[in-house]
Short mmCIF file of C-alpha atoms and ligand atoms in Angstrom, two decimals:
data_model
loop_
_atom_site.label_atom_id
_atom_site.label_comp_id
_atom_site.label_asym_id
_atom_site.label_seq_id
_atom_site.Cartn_x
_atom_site.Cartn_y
_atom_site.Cartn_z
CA UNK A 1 106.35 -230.67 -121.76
CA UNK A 2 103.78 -227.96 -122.00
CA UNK A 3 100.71 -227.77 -119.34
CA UNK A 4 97.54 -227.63 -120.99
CA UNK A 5 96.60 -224.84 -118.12
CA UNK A 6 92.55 -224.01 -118.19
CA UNK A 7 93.28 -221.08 -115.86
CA UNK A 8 94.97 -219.53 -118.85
CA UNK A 9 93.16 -220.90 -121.54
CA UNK A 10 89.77 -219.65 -119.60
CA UNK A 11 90.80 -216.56 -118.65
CA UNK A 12 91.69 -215.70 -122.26
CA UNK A 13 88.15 -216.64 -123.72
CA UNK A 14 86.53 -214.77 -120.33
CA UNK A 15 88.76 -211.62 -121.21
CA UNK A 16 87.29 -211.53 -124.44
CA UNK A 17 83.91 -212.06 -123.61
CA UNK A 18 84.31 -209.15 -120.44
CA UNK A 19 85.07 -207.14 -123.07
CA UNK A 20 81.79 -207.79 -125.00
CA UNK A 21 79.94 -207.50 -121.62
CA UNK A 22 81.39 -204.14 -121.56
CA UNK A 23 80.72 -202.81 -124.34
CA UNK A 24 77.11 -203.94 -124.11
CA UNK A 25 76.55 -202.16 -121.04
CA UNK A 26 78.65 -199.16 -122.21
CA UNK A 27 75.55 -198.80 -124.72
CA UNK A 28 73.04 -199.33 -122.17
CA UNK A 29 72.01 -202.82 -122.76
CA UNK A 30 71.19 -205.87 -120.78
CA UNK A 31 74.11 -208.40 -120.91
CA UNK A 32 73.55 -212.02 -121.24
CA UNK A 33 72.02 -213.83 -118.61
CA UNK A 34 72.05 -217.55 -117.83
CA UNK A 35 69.63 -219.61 -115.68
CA UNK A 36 70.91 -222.82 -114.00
CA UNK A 37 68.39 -225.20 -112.69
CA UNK A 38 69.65 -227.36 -109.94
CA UNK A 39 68.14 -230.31 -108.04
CA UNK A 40 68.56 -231.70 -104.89
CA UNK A 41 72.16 -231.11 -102.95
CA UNK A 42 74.63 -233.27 -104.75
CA UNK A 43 77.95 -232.06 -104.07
CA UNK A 44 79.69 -232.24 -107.03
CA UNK A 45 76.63 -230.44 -108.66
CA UNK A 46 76.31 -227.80 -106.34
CA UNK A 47 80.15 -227.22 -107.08
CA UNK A 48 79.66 -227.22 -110.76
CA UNK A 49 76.70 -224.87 -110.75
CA UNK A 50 79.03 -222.43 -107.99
CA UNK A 51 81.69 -222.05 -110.21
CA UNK A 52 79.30 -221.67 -113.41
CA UNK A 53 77.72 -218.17 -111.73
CA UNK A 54 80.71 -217.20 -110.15
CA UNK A 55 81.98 -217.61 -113.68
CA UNK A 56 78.96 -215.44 -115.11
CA UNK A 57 79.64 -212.88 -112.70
CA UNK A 58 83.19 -212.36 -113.66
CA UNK A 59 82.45 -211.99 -117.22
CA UNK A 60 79.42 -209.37 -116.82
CA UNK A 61 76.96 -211.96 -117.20
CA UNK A 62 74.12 -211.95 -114.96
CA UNK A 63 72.91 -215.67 -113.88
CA UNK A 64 69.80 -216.77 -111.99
CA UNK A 65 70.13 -220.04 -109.64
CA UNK A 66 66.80 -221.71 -109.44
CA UNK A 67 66.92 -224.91 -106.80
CA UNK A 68 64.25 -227.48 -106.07
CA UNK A 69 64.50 -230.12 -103.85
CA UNK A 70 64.86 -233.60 -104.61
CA UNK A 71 60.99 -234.11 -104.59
CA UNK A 72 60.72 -231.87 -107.38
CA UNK A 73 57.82 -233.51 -109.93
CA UNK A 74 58.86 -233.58 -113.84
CA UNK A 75 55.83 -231.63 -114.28
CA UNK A 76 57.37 -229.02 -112.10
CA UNK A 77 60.32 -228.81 -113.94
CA UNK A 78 58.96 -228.76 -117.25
CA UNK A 79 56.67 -225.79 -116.18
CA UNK A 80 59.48 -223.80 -115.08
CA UNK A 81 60.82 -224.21 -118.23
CA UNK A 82 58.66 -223.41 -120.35
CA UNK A 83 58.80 -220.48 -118.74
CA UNK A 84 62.30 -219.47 -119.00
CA UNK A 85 61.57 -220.34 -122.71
CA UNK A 86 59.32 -217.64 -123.24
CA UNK A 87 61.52 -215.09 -120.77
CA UNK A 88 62.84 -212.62 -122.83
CA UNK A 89 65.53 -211.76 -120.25
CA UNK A 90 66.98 -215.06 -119.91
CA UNK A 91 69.20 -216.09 -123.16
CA UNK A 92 70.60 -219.34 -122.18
CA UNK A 93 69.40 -222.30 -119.55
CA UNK A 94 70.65 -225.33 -118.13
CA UNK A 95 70.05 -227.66 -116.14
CA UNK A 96 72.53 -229.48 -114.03
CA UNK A 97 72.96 -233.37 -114.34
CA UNK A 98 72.15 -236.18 -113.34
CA UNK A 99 68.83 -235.35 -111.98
CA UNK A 100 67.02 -237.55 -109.58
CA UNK A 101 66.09 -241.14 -111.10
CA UNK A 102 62.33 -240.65 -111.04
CA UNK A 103 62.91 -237.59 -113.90
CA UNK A 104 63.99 -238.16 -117.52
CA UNK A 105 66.44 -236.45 -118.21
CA UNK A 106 65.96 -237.05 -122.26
CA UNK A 107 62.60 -235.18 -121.83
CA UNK A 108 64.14 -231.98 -119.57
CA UNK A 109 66.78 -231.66 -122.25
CA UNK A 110 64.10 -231.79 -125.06
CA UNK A 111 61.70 -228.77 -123.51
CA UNK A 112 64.49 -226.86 -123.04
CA UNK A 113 64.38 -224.23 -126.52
CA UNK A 114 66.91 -225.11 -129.02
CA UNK A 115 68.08 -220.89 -128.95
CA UNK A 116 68.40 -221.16 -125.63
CA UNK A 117 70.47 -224.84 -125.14
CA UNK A 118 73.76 -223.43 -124.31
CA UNK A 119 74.91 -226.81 -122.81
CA UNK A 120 74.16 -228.51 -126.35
CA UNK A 121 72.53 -231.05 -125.48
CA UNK A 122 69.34 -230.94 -127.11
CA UNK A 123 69.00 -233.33 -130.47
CA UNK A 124 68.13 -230.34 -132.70
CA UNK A 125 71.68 -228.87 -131.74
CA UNK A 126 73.05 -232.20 -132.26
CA UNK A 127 71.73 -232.88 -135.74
CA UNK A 128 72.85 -229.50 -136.65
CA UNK A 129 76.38 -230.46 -134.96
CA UNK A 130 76.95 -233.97 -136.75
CA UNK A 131 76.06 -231.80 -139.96
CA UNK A 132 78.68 -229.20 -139.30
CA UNK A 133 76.16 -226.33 -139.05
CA UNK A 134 76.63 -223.45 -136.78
CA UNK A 135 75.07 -224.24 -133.77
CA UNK A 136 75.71 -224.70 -129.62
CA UNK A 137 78.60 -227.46 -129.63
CA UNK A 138 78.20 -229.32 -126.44
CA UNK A 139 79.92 -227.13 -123.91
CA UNK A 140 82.63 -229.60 -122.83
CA UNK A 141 83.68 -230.69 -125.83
CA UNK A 142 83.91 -227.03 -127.26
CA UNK A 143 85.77 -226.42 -124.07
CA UNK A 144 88.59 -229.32 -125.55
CA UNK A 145 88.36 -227.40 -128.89
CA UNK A 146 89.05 -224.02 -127.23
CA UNK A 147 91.70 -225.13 -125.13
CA UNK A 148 93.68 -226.88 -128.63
CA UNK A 149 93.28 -223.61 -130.33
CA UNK A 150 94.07 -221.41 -127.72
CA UNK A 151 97.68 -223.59 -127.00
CA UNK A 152 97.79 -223.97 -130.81
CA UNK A 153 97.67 -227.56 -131.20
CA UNK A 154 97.33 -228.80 -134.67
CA UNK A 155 94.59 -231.50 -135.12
CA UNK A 156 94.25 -231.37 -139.43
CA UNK A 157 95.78 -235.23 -140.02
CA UNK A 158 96.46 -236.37 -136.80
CA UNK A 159 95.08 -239.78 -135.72
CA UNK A 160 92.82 -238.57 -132.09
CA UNK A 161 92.02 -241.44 -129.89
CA UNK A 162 88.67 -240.47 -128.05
CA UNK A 163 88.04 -243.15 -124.86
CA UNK A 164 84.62 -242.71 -123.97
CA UNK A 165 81.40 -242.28 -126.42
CA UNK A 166 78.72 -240.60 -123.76
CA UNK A 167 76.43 -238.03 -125.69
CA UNK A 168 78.29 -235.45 -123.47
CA UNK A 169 81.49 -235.94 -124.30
CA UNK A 170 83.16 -238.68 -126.08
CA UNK A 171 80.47 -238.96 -129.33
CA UNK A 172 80.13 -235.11 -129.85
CA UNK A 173 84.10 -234.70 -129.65
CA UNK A 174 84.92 -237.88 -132.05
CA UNK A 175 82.35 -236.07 -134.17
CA UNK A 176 84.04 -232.76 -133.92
CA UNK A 177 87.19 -232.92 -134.37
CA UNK A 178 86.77 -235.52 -137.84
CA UNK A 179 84.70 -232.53 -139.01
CA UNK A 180 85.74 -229.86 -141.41
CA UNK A 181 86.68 -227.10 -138.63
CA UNK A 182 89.85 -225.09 -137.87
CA UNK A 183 89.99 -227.67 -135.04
CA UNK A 184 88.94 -230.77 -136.98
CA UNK A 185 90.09 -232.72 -140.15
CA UNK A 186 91.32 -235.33 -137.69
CA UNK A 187 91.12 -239.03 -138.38
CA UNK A 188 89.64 -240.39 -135.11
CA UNK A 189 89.19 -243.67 -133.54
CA UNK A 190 86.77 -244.54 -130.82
CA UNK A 191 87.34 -246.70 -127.96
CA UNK A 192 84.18 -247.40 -125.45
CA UNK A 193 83.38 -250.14 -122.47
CA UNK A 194 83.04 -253.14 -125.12
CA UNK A 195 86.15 -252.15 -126.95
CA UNK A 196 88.75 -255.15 -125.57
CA UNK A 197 91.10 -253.61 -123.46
CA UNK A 198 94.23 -254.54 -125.23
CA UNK A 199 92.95 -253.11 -128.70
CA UNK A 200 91.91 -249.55 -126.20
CA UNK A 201 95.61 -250.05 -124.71
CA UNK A 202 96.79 -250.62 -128.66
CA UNK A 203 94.74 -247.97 -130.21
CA UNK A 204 96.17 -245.08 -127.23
CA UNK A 205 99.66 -246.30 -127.94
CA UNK A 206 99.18 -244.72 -131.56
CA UNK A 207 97.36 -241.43 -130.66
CA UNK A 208 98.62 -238.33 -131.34
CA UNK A 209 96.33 -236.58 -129.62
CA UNK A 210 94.36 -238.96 -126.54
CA UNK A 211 90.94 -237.75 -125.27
CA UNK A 212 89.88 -239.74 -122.37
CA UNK A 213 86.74 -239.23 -120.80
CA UNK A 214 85.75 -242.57 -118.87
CA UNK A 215 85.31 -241.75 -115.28
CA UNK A 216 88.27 -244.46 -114.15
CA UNK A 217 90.63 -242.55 -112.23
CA UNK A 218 93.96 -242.97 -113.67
CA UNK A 219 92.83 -245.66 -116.67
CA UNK A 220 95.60 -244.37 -118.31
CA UNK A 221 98.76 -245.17 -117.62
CA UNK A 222 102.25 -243.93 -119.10
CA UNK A 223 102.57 -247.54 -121.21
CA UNK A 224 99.42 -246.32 -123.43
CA UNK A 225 101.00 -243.17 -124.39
CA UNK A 226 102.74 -242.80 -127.61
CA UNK A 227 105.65 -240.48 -127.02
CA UNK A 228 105.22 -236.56 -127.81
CA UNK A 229 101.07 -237.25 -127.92
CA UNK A 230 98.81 -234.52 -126.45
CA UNK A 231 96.92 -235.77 -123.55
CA UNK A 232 93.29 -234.34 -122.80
CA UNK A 233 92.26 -235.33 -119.87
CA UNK A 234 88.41 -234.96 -119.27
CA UNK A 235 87.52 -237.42 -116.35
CA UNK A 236 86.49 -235.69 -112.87
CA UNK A 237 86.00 -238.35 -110.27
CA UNK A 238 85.87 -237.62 -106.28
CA UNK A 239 88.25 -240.44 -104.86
CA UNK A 240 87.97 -240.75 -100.95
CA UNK A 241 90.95 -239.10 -99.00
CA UNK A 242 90.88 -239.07 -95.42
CA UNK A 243 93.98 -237.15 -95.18
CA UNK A 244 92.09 -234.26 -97.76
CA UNK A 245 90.89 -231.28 -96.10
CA UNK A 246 87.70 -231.96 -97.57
CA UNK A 247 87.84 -236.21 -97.39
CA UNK A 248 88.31 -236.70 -100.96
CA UNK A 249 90.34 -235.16 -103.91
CA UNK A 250 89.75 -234.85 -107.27
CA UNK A 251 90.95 -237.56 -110.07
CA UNK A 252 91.37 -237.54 -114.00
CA UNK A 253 91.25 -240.58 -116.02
CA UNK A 254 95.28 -240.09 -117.20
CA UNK A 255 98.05 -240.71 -114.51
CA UNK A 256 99.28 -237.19 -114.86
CA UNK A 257 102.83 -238.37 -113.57
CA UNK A 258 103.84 -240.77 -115.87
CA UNK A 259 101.96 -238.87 -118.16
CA UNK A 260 104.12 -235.81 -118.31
CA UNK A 261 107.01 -237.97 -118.27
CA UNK A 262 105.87 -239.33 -122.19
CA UNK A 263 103.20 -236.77 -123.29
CA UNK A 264 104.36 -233.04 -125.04
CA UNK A 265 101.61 -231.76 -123.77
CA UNK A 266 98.89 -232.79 -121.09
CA UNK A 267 95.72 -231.31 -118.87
CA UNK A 268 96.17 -231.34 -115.31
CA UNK A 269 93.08 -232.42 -113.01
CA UNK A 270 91.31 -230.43 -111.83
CA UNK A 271 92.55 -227.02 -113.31
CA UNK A 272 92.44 -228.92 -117.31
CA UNK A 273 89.20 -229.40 -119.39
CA UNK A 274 86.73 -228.72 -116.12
CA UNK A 275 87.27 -224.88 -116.86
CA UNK A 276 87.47 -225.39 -120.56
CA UNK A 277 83.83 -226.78 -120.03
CA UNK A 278 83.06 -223.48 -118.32
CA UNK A 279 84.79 -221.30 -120.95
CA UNK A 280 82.25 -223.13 -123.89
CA UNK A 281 78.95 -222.21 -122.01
CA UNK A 282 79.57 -218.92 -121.77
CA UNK A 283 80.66 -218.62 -125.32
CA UNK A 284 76.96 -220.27 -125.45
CA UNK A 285 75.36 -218.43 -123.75
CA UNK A 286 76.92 -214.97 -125.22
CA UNK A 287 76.22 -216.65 -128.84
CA UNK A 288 72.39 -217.19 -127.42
CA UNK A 289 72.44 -213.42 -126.81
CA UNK A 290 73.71 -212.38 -129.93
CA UNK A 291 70.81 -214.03 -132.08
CA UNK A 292 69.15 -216.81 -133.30
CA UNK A 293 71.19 -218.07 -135.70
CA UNK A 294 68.66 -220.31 -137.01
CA UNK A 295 66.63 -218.16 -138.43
CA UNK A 296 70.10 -216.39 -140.26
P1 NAD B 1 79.65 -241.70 -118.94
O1 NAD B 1 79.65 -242.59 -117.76
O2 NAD B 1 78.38 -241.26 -119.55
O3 NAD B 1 80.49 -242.38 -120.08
C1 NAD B 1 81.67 -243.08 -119.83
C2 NAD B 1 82.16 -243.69 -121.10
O4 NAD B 1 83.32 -244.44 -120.83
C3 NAD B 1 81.15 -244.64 -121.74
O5 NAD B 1 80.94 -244.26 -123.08
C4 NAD B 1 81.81 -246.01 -121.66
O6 NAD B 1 81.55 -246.82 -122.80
C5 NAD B 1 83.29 -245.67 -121.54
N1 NAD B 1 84.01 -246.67 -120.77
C6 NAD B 1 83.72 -247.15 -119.55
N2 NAD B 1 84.62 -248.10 -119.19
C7 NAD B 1 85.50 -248.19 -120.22
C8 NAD B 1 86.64 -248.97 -120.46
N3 NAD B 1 87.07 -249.89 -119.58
N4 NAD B 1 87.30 -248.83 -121.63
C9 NAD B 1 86.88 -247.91 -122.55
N5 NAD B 1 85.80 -247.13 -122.38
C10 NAD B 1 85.12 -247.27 -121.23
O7 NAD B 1 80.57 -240.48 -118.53
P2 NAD B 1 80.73 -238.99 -119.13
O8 NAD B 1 79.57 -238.19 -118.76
O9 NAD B 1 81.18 -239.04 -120.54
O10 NAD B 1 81.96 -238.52 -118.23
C11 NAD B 1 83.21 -239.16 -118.26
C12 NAD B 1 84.12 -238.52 -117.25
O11 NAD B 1 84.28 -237.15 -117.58
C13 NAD B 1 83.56 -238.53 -115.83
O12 NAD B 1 84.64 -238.62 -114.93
C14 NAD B 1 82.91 -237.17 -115.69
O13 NAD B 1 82.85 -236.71 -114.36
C15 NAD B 1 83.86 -236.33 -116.51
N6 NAD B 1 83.27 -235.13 -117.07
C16 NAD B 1 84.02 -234.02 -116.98
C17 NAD B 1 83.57 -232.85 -117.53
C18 NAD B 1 84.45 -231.65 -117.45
O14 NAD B 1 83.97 -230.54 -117.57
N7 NAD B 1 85.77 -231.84 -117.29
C19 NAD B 1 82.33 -232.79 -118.16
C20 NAD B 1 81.58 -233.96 -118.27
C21 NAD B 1 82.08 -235.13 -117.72
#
């Protein structure tokens, strides 16, 4: 049974990148820089957006944090926006969800600039996704795609179950690995909250490769997988833990025991996809740097 580790998977795409970073500076450039908008004090936000400039820092990236308050107006967001559009120093932005409920979030992703949407979330980068033009691939899903090529797992005719169909995860990756990619040609099924859970047990029984990104902490169990599959796991839930150091520990949506005990290869929680996620927004935000490939 093989590990699916993102420490090493990560570290590989971050060595490469360093490298770039290096020799960017070496000729007396300005690296990439990302800016990371983050609202309000949500823990599991402000630990996403840590690790994300920690991450930066370590690959010769420079980052900008920029925090507002949970009283922050749309309007206010929006303006700072619009001016990290026009920044020429700043190549890639995002801003951390959910945001507070009294701010769309389908307009914040929308005024953010389509060169500069390294989480791939805006619909232009979408269109240009479903259509299998080069463009920023949502960054966790490219994080799953990263991680198969960097273990070397095959994906060209193998049936991949995908549970979960959220614009962040599940509906960009069914879309992505069907596609016509080294890391695609996949026939895929889809399995979502009105999918009956017998066919959802039925249809993860026959996966050869089983993407699960619900946000049920241990939905699957080792009955649903099909002996030898690959197991991504992509759900990251906080479950209460008194006995934690910090009163809760981190879940995935795959019961990693019995999961190792079937599976040929699976992603642990935390430690799996989470860094993967990581890994494909800085290959964003380095691609951002390099050019806008639109205009190719
Ligand atoms: P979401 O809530 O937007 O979507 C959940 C999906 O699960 C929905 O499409 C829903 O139809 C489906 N679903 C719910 N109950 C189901 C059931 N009983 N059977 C089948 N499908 C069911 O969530 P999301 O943003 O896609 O995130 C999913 C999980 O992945 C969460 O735990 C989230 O924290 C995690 N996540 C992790 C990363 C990472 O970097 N590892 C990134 C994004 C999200």
């Amino acid at each position: 049974m093989l590990v699916l580790d993102g420490k090493i998977a990560s570290a590989a795409v971050k060595a490469s990148l360093l490298q770039k970073t290096q020799a960017i500076k070496a000729a007396g450039k300005r690296t990439p820089h990302l800016a990371a908008i983050l609202v309000g004090n949500n823990g599991a936000s402000e630990t996403y957006v840590a690790s994300k400039v920690k991450n930066c820092e370590e690959t010769g990236f420079g980052s900008s944090l920029i925090r507002f308050d949970d009283h922050v107006t749309e309007a206010e967001l929006l303006a700072k926006i619009s001016e990290l559009n026009v920044d020429p120093t700043i190549d890639g932005i995002l801003v951390q969800l959910p945001l507070p409920k009294h701010i769309d979030d389908e307009k914040i992703i929308e005024a953010i600039h389509p060169d500069k949407d390294v989480d791939g979330f805006h619909p232009m980068n979408i269109g240009r996704m479903v259509q299998g033009f080069d463009t920023f691939t949502p960054a966790t899903p490219y994080g799953v795609l990263l991680m198969l090529e960097h273990f070397n797992i095959q994906t060209k005719g193998k049936h991949v179950v995908v549970i979960g169909r959220s614009n962040i995860v599940g509906r960009p990756m069914s879309i992505l690995l069907s596609g016509e990619r080294p890391q695609g040609n996949a026939y895929v099924t889809i399995c979502h909250r009105h999918t009956p859970i017998e066919e959802t047990k039925k249809m993860a029984q026959q996966a050869d490769i089983l993407i699960v990104a619900v946000g049920i902490p241990e939905f699957i169990t080792g009955d649903m997988i099909k002996p030898g599959a690959v197991i991504i796991d992509v759900g990251i839930t906080r479950v209460e833990d008194a006995t934690a150091k910090k009163g809760f520990r981190i879940k995935g949506d795959v019961n990693y025991e019995q999961a190792i005990a079937k599976a040929s290869a699976v992603t642990p929680v935390p430690g799996g996809v989470g860094l993967m996620t990581i890994a494909g927004l800085l290959m964003n935000t380095m691609k951002a740097y390099e050019g806008k490939f639109y205009h190719n």
